[in-house]
Amino acid sequence: MGLSGRFRSALIIGGQGVRARKLRTFLSMISLFLGVLAVVTVQAGAEIANRALLADIELTRGKDGTIQVGLPQHEQTVPIAVDTLRGQSDAVAAVSTQAVIGEPGVTPINEGGVPFEYAGQSVGRGQYYCDGRGACYSVESTEAPAPPGKAIELQIVGLTGDIRPFRPFYAEAGRWLDFSGEPSLSPGLVLNREAAKGFGQYRVPAEMRITGASVNSTPRILGVVHDGQSRPVAYVRADELDNWLPAANGNSGASSHLYLSPSATRLEQTLNGRLAAAGVPMEQSYRDVVNSKERIGGQLALMRLIFLGMAALVLLIGVAGILNVGLATVGERIEEFALRRAVGTPRLLLAGIVLAETLIIGLLTAAAAVGVGVAGLEAAELLFGSREPMLQGVQFPWQAGVAGVIAGLVAGVLGGLLPAIRAARIPIATVMRA
Amino acid sequence: MTPLIQLTNLTKTLKGQGEPRSILSGVDLTLHAGESVAILGRSGSGKSTLLSLIGLFDRPDGGQYLLGGSDITRVPERRAARLRSDEFGFVFQRFFLLKHLSAAQNVAMALVNGQGWLPRRKRKATVMAALERVGIAHLAKHKPPRLSGGEQQRVAIARALVREPKVLLADEPTGALDTETGALVIDALHSATDRGCGLILVTHDHAHANRMQRVVRLADGVLVTERQGVFP
């Protein structure tokens, strides 16, 4: 009751003090506003950058906690992986190989499956080879190059299930792969943004030749996604791809990559057991757990600290403003504080009243700064959203709001502490004389 | 019967720049419940200093101060604040009302002081009752600049009485008022003694002093009785 009564008393009297000195309150708020706004802006900027960076990494590497396994190339790897993971929701196998869509027997526009901005810039006679980790190498060839023609080379990724729970692709057009029902003999492709760009720029015949296959297929394009890759990639059902892979597809250069949820350990063990039993050299496999948040958190932490340090300096100027106004106000209110002590207000509560006033000012300033931050972000999205993808659909990060409130409260405490001590030390006897 | 206040050989020396100056050099004073005492004396004689010691604004250098039989001569500040809140009411010459608060809020200041908590409705009723006692309940919402001197002093008296104190300390409460208004203020203060409240009035005005049951004079740091009242 005592603490509650004192707390309520401090709030009531502090509120009366703020209302009685509106202009001073406003001036204090102005001096503090820029500091709190700086903290809010830095925190919001860091959070938004963090989210954007994380979203990019999630697209290419997978969500945090995802287990990635690269399987060694072997004639039994793909069939066993596809068979084991078929119909599983907590694991997906991605079988990657190269394919050319367009005129047969020609050199593709983007030989080696390079991004289209580098199309036609390949040097020397060679061929690209990409491993399961996505790293590509140039391999020298002694064969005479085929004549250039209307064809696009891309990476084909056969999936045993929906990969989006692990890599959250953005849908851009059409639809995603449907894994229910029987596989079609005409493989349904979902292109990534770069592949879609190629098919938008160049008109090519609908004939697909998978590396190592002897028979060409006619693909259907189902949709377009953004997968964060700069190379042209097409996603297809693994069983539809399997129809067109050479019989001994383990030798076709296809690599297998697994995405597993942390709970899929038994499935992983089963797969490893089956592969080892089939003679796949499992010692050549690699396993990696995606831990992007911690990794980029470390990268951004220093940057954030530097900016927060600068914001803290601006905040300190605001604190000096509150301190200045607070000390002047206490000087003017000596009689009031002496009177309050005379009617029994304890020293501690007097200090609490002054602190309550500066805390109210800090909170009001924080509310104003957060409000301006939210409005500013919305305005930035409206003005620059079309040019900056990072700003599209961006939400004001709650962490920035919390940082603003904390900054306001800290400034209130720092700015009010000295005036509070002074108020508590005012002697009654000398002030209350007739 | 235990006196409300019993001061024995109270001394106080002011230590500032220059030589220390003895203000009180052995004051004895007793106040019973419902008793009224007037303290007269020249300016600078130490009347206000004595009142500030009785009201626990300050502490004596020597002697003994008993409040209701308890020794509070060296009472710590935390308990002194509690005693100021619960046992004493103060009225000053300069009213000391806060201009930005209404009359009712000024009175409520003595209730919203961190010493216990009254719910809003009960607090309002208590404040209105105190204003009613001094006859200015109709001015509850007025702020001090809109009140006359006499009305302001009555707001100050209501503030002093709102917690039903045992001792009322008034330091020249009529000093800033005309004779007629001053008499009304003394009436309001005196009425508190009917409820058993002890009253100590510091004044220069003999007419007001003579309305008290006992009159003492402070001279050369000691209290001398001018008129002894009859008190059980």
XYZ file of C-alpha atoms in Angstrom:
666
model
C 0.000 0.000 0.000
C 2.830 2.336 0.998
C 4.730 1.854 -2.237
C 1.580 1.865 -4.302
C 0.345 5.034 -2.590
C 3.700 6.738 -3.116
C 3.877 5.606 -6.716
C 0.393 6.919 -7.396
C 1.118 10.133 -5.529
C 4.283 10.657 -7.603
C 2.347 10.085 -10.821
C -0.521 12.408 -9.832
C 1.757 15.224 -8.681
C 4.162 14.678 -11.598
C 1.250 14.852 -14.032
C 0.048 18.088 -12.383
C 3.558 19.506 -12.737
C 3.740 18.623 -16.431
C 0.298 20.124 -17.111
C 1.161 23.277 -15.190
C 4.306 23.880 -17.250
C 3.260 22.976 -20.767
C 5.724 25.243 -22.554
C 8.674 23.937 -20.538
C 7.524 20.395 -21.112
C 7.350 21.097 -24.827
C 10.820 22.683 -24.877
C 12.262 19.722 -22.963
C 10.619 17.375 -25.429
C 12.133 19.234 -28.369
C 15.608 18.989 -26.897
C 15.172 15.273 -26.333
C 13.246 14.471 -29.506
C 16.187 14.288 -31.909
C 18.117 11.973 -29.598
C 15.250 9.531 -29.171
C 14.443 9.732 -32.891
C 18.090 8.900 -33.657
C 17.887 5.799 -31.459
C 14.578 4.765 -33.053
C 15.947 5.311 -36.559
C 19.163 3.386 -35.939
C 17.295 0.499 -34.352
C 14.641 0.438 -37.075
C 17.269 0.660 -39.828
C 19.317 -2.123 -38.297
C 16.270 -4.370 -37.861
C 15.039 -3.755 -41.404
C 18.516 -4.380 -42.843
C 18.778 -7.477 -40.688
C 15.441 -8.786 -41.951
C 16.324 -8.042 -45.578
C 19.695 -9.734 -45.253
C 18.179 -12.697 -43.468
C 15.433 -13.018 -46.074
C 18.068 -13.078 -48.849
C 20.082 -15.729 -47.036
C 16.966 -17.796 -46.321
C 16.171 -17.771 -50.021
C 19.519 -19.197 -51.044
C 20.687 -21.202 -48.025
C 17.527 -22.039 -46.144
C 15.838 -21.036 -42.905
C 17.710 -21.119 -39.622
C 18.000 -24.622 -38.224
C 17.661 -26.311 -41.629
C 20.090 -29.201 -42.022
C 21.736 -29.324 -45.424
C 23.360 -32.487 -46.616
C 25.359 -32.801 -49.821
C 25.440 -36.382 -51.057
C 28.353 -37.834 -53.028
C 27.875 -38.557 -56.735
C 27.166 -42.211 -57.272
C 24.843 -44.147 -59.543
C 22.696 -45.148 -56.540
C 22.595 -41.748 -54.796
C 19.730 -40.170 -56.707
C 17.402 -43.181 -56.888
C 17.845 -43.996 -53.168
C 17.468 -40.357 -52.082
C 14.351 -39.890 -54.226
C 12.860 -43.141 -53.033
C 13.569 -42.522 -49.339
C 12.300 -38.963 -49.244
C 9.258 -39.330 -51.479
C 6.168 -38.046 -49.657
C 8.142 -36.793 -46.635
C 7.226 -33.330 -45.362
C 10.228 -32.746 -43.098
C 12.875 -33.444 -45.735
C 13.340 -32.652 -49.400
C 15.914 -33.920 -51.850
C 17.020 -31.574 -54.598
C 18.620 -33.311 -57.591
C 20.473 -30.795 -59.742
C 21.629 -31.170 -63.305
C 22.080 -28.970 -66.343
C 19.615 -28.743 -69.232
C 19.278 -26.812 -72.447
C 15.894 -25.658 -73.685
C 15.661 -24.688 -77.330
C 17.188 -25.765 -80.630
C 19.140 -28.999 -80.375
C 22.804 -29.215 -81.246
C 23.585 -25.522 -80.845
C 25.629 -23.480 -78.379
C 23.120 -21.879 -75.970
C 22.816 -18.123 -75.658
C 24.131 -18.362 -72.092
C 26.499 -21.242 -72.448
C 27.210 -22.937 -69.129
C 23.993 -21.596 -67.627
C 25.520 -18.204 -66.810
C 23.295 -15.190 -66.000
C 21.992 -13.515 -69.142
C 23.917 -10.311 -68.570
C 27.061 -12.396 -69.247
C 25.545 -14.207 -72.244
C 27.996 -14.469 -75.126
C 30.967 -13.512 -72.977
C 32.345 -17.043 -72.429
C 36.042 -17.216 -73.181
C 37.748 -20.243 -74.700
C 36.365 -23.633 -75.382
C 34.982 -25.198 -72.309
C 32.006 -26.262 -70.351
C 30.683 -25.342 -66.984
C 30.317 -27.929 -64.309
C 28.433 -27.153 -61.085
C 28.715 -29.255 -57.946
C 26.086 -29.943 -55.338
C 27.061 -26.865 -53.280
C 26.281 -24.616 -56.229
C 29.921 -23.844 -57.041
C 30.624 -23.841 -60.785
C 33.879 -24.603 -62.540
C 35.004 -24.229 -66.144
C 36.120 -27.474 -67.737
C 38.279 -27.342 -70.856
C 36.935 -29.224 -73.863
C 38.763 -30.430 -76.942
C 35.612 -30.788 -79.024
C 34.782 -28.204 -81.673
C 32.095 -25.791 -80.450
C 28.580 -26.146 -81.824
C 27.199 -23.192 -83.781
C 25.322 -20.571 -81.725
C 21.557 -21.005 -81.743
C 18.248 -20.278 -80.059
C 18.664 -22.186 -76.832
C 18.902 -21.355 -73.144
C 20.972 -23.346 -70.710
C 19.824 -23.593 -67.117
C 20.124 -25.616 -63.983
C 17.305 -28.097 -63.451
C 16.488 -28.932 -59.854
C 14.299 -31.971 -59.295
C 12.459 -31.884 -55.977
C 10.951 -34.770 -54.021
C 8.606 -32.394 -52.198
C 7.888 -28.757 -51.454
C 11.172 -26.984 -50.759
C 9.521 -23.732 -49.659
C 9.269 -24.620 -45.944
C 13.089 -24.653 -46.057
C 13.736 -21.962 -48.667
C 10.817 -19.490 -48.695
C 10.711 -18.557 -52.392
C 8.614 -15.538 -53.375
C 5.913 -16.420 -55.892
C 6.070 -14.008 -58.812
C 3.774 -15.518 -61.428
C 1.791 -18.651 -62.189
C 1.775 -21.488 -59.681
C 4.166 -23.707 -57.772
C 4.792 -27.412 -58.415
C 1.978 -29.813 -57.562
C 3.423 -32.935 -55.978
C 0.134 -34.802 -55.806
C -0.901 -37.116 -58.603
C 1.104 -39.012 -61.177
C 4.175 -37.416 -62.786
C 3.680 -36.011 -66.236
C 5.839 -37.001 -69.212
C 5.935 -33.338 -70.055
C 7.952 -31.915 -67.133
C 6.308 -28.927 -65.443
C 8.888 -26.222 -64.727
C 8.826 -23.366 -62.264
C 11.441 -20.848 -63.354
C 13.421 -18.546 -61.181
C 13.529 -14.832 -61.931
C 16.708 -15.057 -64.036
C 15.409 -17.964 -66.106
C 12.122 -16.119 -66.640
C 14.149 -13.124 -67.781
C 15.871 -15.296 -70.403
C 12.627 -16.714 -71.694
C 11.229 -13.202 -71.818
C 14.164 -11.929 -73.836
C 14.669 -14.849 -76.227
C 12.131 -16.913 -78.102
C 13.274 -20.543 -78.067
C 11.573 -23.803 -79.123
C 9.984 -25.856 -76.287
C 12.401 -28.753 -76.401
C 14.454 -29.686 -73.363
C 17.667 -31.680 -73.431
C 18.946 -32.840 -70.059
C 22.689 -33.388 -69.760
C 23.525 -37.028 -70.419
C 20.005 -37.895 -71.658
C 19.486 -39.329 -75.112
C 15.845 -38.267 -75.527
C 14.477 -34.726 -75.484
C 11.265 -33.738 -73.653
C 8.741 -30.956 -74.072
C 8.566 -28.883 -70.892
C 5.642 -26.854 -69.605
C 6.275 -23.618 -67.715
C 4.036 -23.440 -64.642
C 5.195 -20.339 -62.851
C 7.969 -18.033 -61.753
C 9.517 -17.630 -58.314
C 12.284 -15.513 -56.827
C 14.812 -17.893 -55.300
C 17.671 -15.475 -54.693
C 19.850 -17.117 -57.371
C 21.539 -15.064 -60.056
C 21.855 -18.058 -62.424
C 18.869 -19.346 -64.412
C 17.263 -22.238 -62.550
C 14.115 -24.292 -63.152
C 12.425 -26.410 -60.484
C 10.653 -29.609 -61.422
C 9.164 -32.652 -59.702
C 11.985 -35.158 -59.161
C 9.864 -37.987 -60.547
C 9.135 -35.997 -63.698
C 12.826 -35.263 -64.062
C 13.630 -38.907 -63.377
C 11.671 -39.951 -66.481
C 14.148 -38.109 -68.660
C 17.401 -38.730 -66.867
C 19.702 -41.353 -68.403
C 19.206 -44.872 -67.013
C 22.480 -44.760 -65.126
C 21.610 -41.287 -63.839
C 24.257 -41.449 -61.176
C 26.809 -40.898 -63.869
C 24.984 -38.025 -65.519
C 26.605 -35.365 -63.387
C 23.419 -34.901 -61.328
C 24.153 -33.914 -57.761
C 21.893 -34.435 -54.777
C 21.298 -32.037 -52.005
C 19.055 -32.598 -48.985
C 17.120 -30.111 -46.875
C 16.019 -31.556 -43.552
C 14.174 -30.094 -40.604
C 15.963 -30.518 -37.245
C 13.409 -33.185 -36.275
C 14.203 -35.408 -39.272
C 17.164 -37.162 -37.677
C 15.706 -40.690 -38.035
C 14.994 -40.078 -41.680
C 18.546 -38.864 -42.149
C 19.886 -41.984 -40.432
C 17.715 -44.225 -42.629
C 18.905 -42.515 -45.778
C 22.549 -42.633 -44.712
C 22.179 -46.328 -43.904
C 20.610 -47.153 -47.261
C 23.219 -45.148 -49.177
C 26.106 -46.725 -47.267
C 24.642 -50.185 -47.864
C 24.452 -49.406 -51.585
C 28.159 -48.592 -51.610
C 27.870 -44.810 -51.770
C 31.049 -43.323 -50.249
C 29.326 -41.442 -47.404
C 32.625 -40.084 -46.117
C 32.455 -37.696 -49.098
C 29.151 -36.240 -47.988
C 28.973 -32.985 -46.061
C 26.509 -31.775 -43.481
C 25.782 -28.200 -42.520
C 23.228 -26.578 -40.201
C 22.017 -23.162 -41.348
C 22.719 -20.600 -38.639
C 22.246 -17.340 -40.475
C 20.793 -15.230 -37.667
C 23.845 -15.666 -35.486
C 26.215 -15.193 -38.402
C 24.703 -11.982 -39.749
C 23.908 -10.853 -36.197
C 27.619 -10.831 -35.524
C 28.281 -8.950 -38.759
C 25.668 -6.291 -38.000
C 26.358 -5.966 -34.282
C 29.453 -3.806 -34.683
C 27.742 -1.552 -37.218
C 24.719 -1.227 -34.971
C 26.906 -0.430 -31.978
C 28.688 2.342 -33.857
C 25.419 3.938 -34.947
C 23.840 3.492 -31.530
C 26.903 5.170 -30.033
C 26.335 8.141 -32.301
C 22.639 8.156 -31.421
C 23.529 8.004 -27.724
C 25.642 11.134 -28.144
C 22.669 12.965 -29.683
C 20.529 11.603 -26.859
C 22.992 12.974 -24.311
C 22.495 16.452 -25.745
C 18.785 15.971 -25.148
C 19.486 14.768 -21.616
C 21.509 17.936 -21.023
C 18.476 19.918 -22.199
C 16.135 18.154 -19.760
C 18.709 18.537 -16.994
C 19.003 22.236 -17.664
C 15.250 22.813 -17.706
C 14.820 20.505 -14.703
C 17.358 22.359 -12.567
C 15.851 25.720 -13.498
C 12.371 24.431 -12.687
C 13.418 23.081 -9.291
C 14.986 26.460 -8.548
C 11.655 28.108 -9.303
C 9.668 25.558 -7.321
C 11.623 25.711 -4.058
C 8.546 26.904 -2.169
C 6.386 24.160 -3.604
C 8.829 21.439 -2.638
C 9.376 22.919 0.830
C 5.605 23.092 1.264
C 5.199 19.490 0.184
C 7.824 18.442 2.697
C 6.039 20.529 5.348
C 2.777 18.623 4.785
C 4.590 15.320 5.233
C 5.831 14.344 1.791
C 8.991 12.250 2.303
C 12.214 13.301 0.579
C 12.172 10.140 -1.503
C 8.717 10.909 -2.852
C 9.777 14.469 -3.687
C 12.625 13.036 -5.732
C 10.113 10.607 -7.237
C 7.827 13.483 -8.249
C 10.618 15.225 -10.167
C 11.678 11.937 -11.736
C 8.062 11.166 -12.632
C 7.857 14.491 -14.451
C 11.022 13.861 -16.469
C 9.955 10.273 -17.118
C 6.589 11.503 -18.416
C 8.476 13.923 -20.670
C 10.730 11.059 -21.805
C 7.757 8.822 -22.551
C 5.858 11.556 -24.415
C 8.991 12.242 -26.453
C 9.439 8.537 -27.148
C 5.821 8.312 -28.310
C 6.364 11.283 -30.615
C 9.647 9.857 -31.965
C 8.153 6.409 -32.567
C 5.146 8.032 -34.259
C 7.430 10.033 -36.534
C 9.464 6.876 -37.190
C 6.362 4.924 -38.236
C 5.118 7.785 -40.405
C 8.588 8.238 -41.915
C 8.841 4.574 -42.806
C 5.420 4.622 -44.424
C 6.371 7.732 -46.363
C 9.653 6.100 -47.449
C 7.755 3.026 -48.621
C 5.326 5.212 -50.529
C 8.072 7.312 -52.154
C 10.881 4.806 -52.686
C 9.183 1.418 -52.359
C 9.060 0.889 -56.111
C 12.835 1.389 -56.406
C 13.942 -0.278 -53.169
C 12.645 -3.845 -52.744
C 13.798 -3.733 -49.105
C 11.092 -1.129 -48.420
C 8.258 -3.019 -50.086
C 5.685 -4.087 -47.485
C 8.106 -3.192 -44.726
C 6.692 -3.148 -41.179
C 7.966 -0.840 -38.455
C 10.058 -3.126 -36.227
C 8.720 -3.395 -32.677
C 12.319 -3.484 -31.457
C 12.716 0.130 -32.608
C 9.623 1.123 -30.619
C 10.990 -0.587 -27.520
C 14.396 1.072 -28.069
C 12.656 4.461 -28.340
C 10.732 3.931 -25.100
C 13.886 2.751 -23.320
C 15.829 5.736 -24.667
C 13.054 8.073 -23.467
C 13.009 6.493 -20.022
C 16.805 6.483 -19.698
C 16.930 10.126 -20.772
C 14.163 10.898 -18.273
C 16.091 9.259 -15.456
C 19.441 10.817 -16.406
C 17.926 14.249 -16.954
C 15.807 14.122 -13.814
C 18.220 12.606 -11.336
C 20.127 15.733 -10.361
C 17.018 17.960 -10.153
C 15.360 15.202 -8.091
C 18.240 15.122 -5.613
C 18.148 18.904 -5.366
C 14.399 18.900 -4.784
C 14.740 16.317 -2.030
C 17.392 18.408 -0.254
C 15.421 21.647 -0.074
C 15.289 22.687 3.609
C 11.808 23.455 4.909
C 12.758 25.754 7.738
C 14.529 28.417 5.677
C 11.889 28.477 2.928
C 8.732 28.405 5.024
C 9.497 31.443 7.163
C 6.901 34.164 7.153
C -3.012 13.799 31.547
C -0.104 13.528 29.095
C 0.442 16.848 27.336
C 0.368 16.934 23.556
C 3.650 18.787 23.441
C 6.249 19.203 26.157
C 9.413 21.170 25.447
C 12.092 21.205 28.123
C 15.126 23.500 28.019
C 15.117 23.570 24.204
C 18.094 25.355 22.642
C 18.934 26.342 19.069
C 21.935 28.151 17.703
C 22.058 29.341 14.099
C 25.382 28.596 12.463
C 25.940 30.513 9.280
C 28.594 32.897 8.099
C 30.245 34.711 10.969
C 29.657 34.020 14.662
C 27.063 31.402 15.713
C 23.948 33.102 17.065
C 21.956 31.641 19.916
C 18.252 31.927 19.080
C 16.673 29.760 21.737
C 18.489 29.289 25.016
C 16.263 27.139 27.176
C 12.643 27.149 26.079
C 10.035 25.335 28.155
C 6.535 24.952 26.772
C 3.630 22.619 27.364
C 0.534 22.294 25.165
C -2.501 20.155 25.945
C -5.142 18.840 23.598
C -7.706 21.526 22.831
C -5.474 24.239 24.279
C -4.529 27.388 22.384
C -1.309 29.275 22.993
C -0.194 32.548 21.466
C 3.513 33.320 21.150
C 4.405 36.964 20.980
C 7.788 38.515 20.447
C 9.760 41.057 18.475
C 10.915 40.322 14.945
C 13.985 38.128 15.033
C 13.243 36.937 18.553
C 13.052 33.320 17.357
C 9.281 32.754 17.203
C 9.404 31.176 13.755
C 12.489 29.158 14.692
C 10.616 27.777 17.694
C 7.646 26.938 15.493
C 9.914 25.184 12.963
C 11.362 23.068 15.808
C 7.904 22.174 17.080
C 6.781 21.363 13.524
C 9.889 19.208 12.965
C 11.125 21.364 10.079
C 14.376 21.540 12.000
C 15.967 19.868 15.039
C 17.023 21.515 18.333
C 20.640 21.583 19.463
C 19.747 20.676 23.026
C 16.891 20.000 25.413
C 14.025 17.552 25.069
C 10.916 17.442 22.884
C 8.110 15.095 23.851
C 5.130 14.595 21.549
C 2.312 12.735 23.284
C 4.902 11.469 25.762
C 7.308 10.146 23.107
C 10.750 11.678 22.838
C 11.130 13.030 19.282
C 14.056 15.375 19.947
C 16.312 13.524 17.498
C 13.649 11.920 15.346
C 14.954 10.749 11.930
C 13.670 12.574 8.873
C 11.549 9.690 7.611
C 9.540 9.536 10.851
C 9.483 13.326 11.068
C 7.763 13.416 7.663
C 5.168 10.920 8.913
C 4.599 13.036 12.068
C 4.310 16.254 10.057
C 1.686 14.533 7.949
C -0.350 12.907 10.712
C 0.142 15.035 13.823
C 0.647 18.608 12.625
C -1.161 21.150 10.518
C 0.629 24.290 9.329
C -0.662 27.732 8.408
C 1.746 30.412 7.179
C 1.517 34.143 6.669
C 2.160 33.820 2.912
C -0.465 31.084 2.426
C 1.879 29.028 0.240
C -0.806 27.893 -2.181
C 0.198 26.491 -5.559
C -1.142 28.773 -8.270
C -1.607 26.068 -10.871
C -3.867 23.997 -8.621
C -7.482 24.661 -7.647
C -8.454 25.301 -4.017
C -9.560 21.666 -3.694
C -6.297 20.394 -5.223
C -4.306 22.585 -2.843
C -6.146 21.051 0.086
C -5.746 17.559 -1.376
C -1.980 18.136 -1.414
C -1.920 17.169 2.270
C -3.650 13.891 1.407
C -1.581 13.017 -1.663
C 1.733 13.055 0.156
C 2.807 9.438 0.126
C 1.621 8.841 3.686
C -1.202 6.390 3.060
C -3.632 6.512 0.187
C -7.263 7.549 -0.066
C -9.357 6.521 -3.056
C -10.314 9.391 -5.319
C -13.967 9.590 -4.204
C -13.131 9.477 -0.501
C -10.338 11.973 -0.997
C -12.714 14.369 -2.707
C -15.278 14.033 0.078
C -12.606 14.662 2.734
C -11.347 17.746 0.897
C -14.855 19.136 0.481
C -15.569 18.572 4.181
C -12.420 20.530 5.098
C -13.375 23.390 2.763
C -16.887 23.308 4.215
C -15.456 23.721 7.723
C -13.798 26.992 6.740
C -16.835 28.110 4.745
C -15.439 28.102 1.206
C -16.673 24.838 -0.282
C -18.256 26.830 -3.111
C -14.764 28.015 -4.159
C -13.336 24.509 -4.475
C -12.630 24.786 -8.197
C -11.182 28.279 -8.068
C -7.461 28.743 -8.438
C -5.619 30.952 -5.895
C -5.176 34.006 -8.158
C -8.980 34.273 -8.304
C -9.362 34.201 -4.515
C -9.069 37.074 -2.014
C -6.377 37.012 0.662
C -8.838 35.859 3.329
C -10.163 33.104 1.052
C -6.646 31.957 0.245
C -5.777 31.766 3.938
C -8.913 29.753 4.589
C -7.858 27.338 1.830
C -4.520 27.058 3.659
C -6.364 26.386 6.948
C -8.485 23.715 5.237
C -5.244 22.128 3.981
C -3.865 22.203 7.540
C -7.012 20.633 8.983
C -7.814 18.067 6.310
C -5.896 15.261 8.019
C -7.396 16.055 11.437
C -4.045 16.966 13.062
C -3.472 16.966 16.813
C -1.526 20.228 16.715
C -2.127 23.266 14.552
C 0.864 25.582 14.084
C 0.097 29.029 12.711
C 2.925 31.426 11.894
C 1.502 34.941 11.700
C -1.518 33.793 9.690
C -3.143 37.216 9.726
C -0.014 39.161 8.809
C -1.124 39.732 5.234
C -4.809 40.332 5.995
C -6.922 43.265 7.081
C -8.288 43.296 10.618
C -11.751 42.031 9.800
C -10.514 39.185 7.581
C -7.813 38.389 10.110
C -10.469 37.965 12.796
C -12.355 35.518 10.576
C -9.175 33.523 10.040
C -8.519 33.399 13.781
C -12.119 32.186 14.225
C -11.455 29.379 11.786
C -8.230 28.419 13.556
C -9.777 28.648 16.992
C -12.661 26.416 16.023
C -10.152 23.587 15.581
C -9.511 23.570 19.330
C -13.156 22.639 19.891
C -12.322 19.256 18.387
C -9.365 18.750 20.719
C -6.689 20.117 18.438
C -3.908 22.058 20.146
C -3.176 25.464 18.597
C 0.057 27.420 18.699
C -0.278 30.850 17.169
C 2.726 33.037 16.480
C 1.583 36.610 16.084
C 2.441 40.279 16.580
C -1.192 41.150 17.082
C -2.193 41.414 20.758
C -5.885 41.338 19.897
C -5.513 37.954 18.208
C -3.177 36.732 20.942
C -5.699 37.613 23.603
C -8.230 35.277 22.028
C -5.937 32.354 22.910
C -6.186 30.619 26.254
C -2.571 31.325 27.093
C -0.124 33.973 25.934
C 3.641 33.636 26.156
C 6.364 35.994 25.046
C 9.695 34.984 23.549
C 12.453 37.259 24.760
C 16.201 36.651 24.948
C 15.742 33.067 23.816
C 13.367 32.005 26.583
C 9.580 31.934 26.903
C 7.957 34.095 29.537
C 4.310 33.639 30.397
C 2.259 36.842 29.978
C -1.149 35.400 30.687
C -1.745 32.008 32.185
C -4.838 30.250 30.991
C -6.851 27.800 33.006
C -6.525 24.335 31.630
C -7.283 20.999 33.225
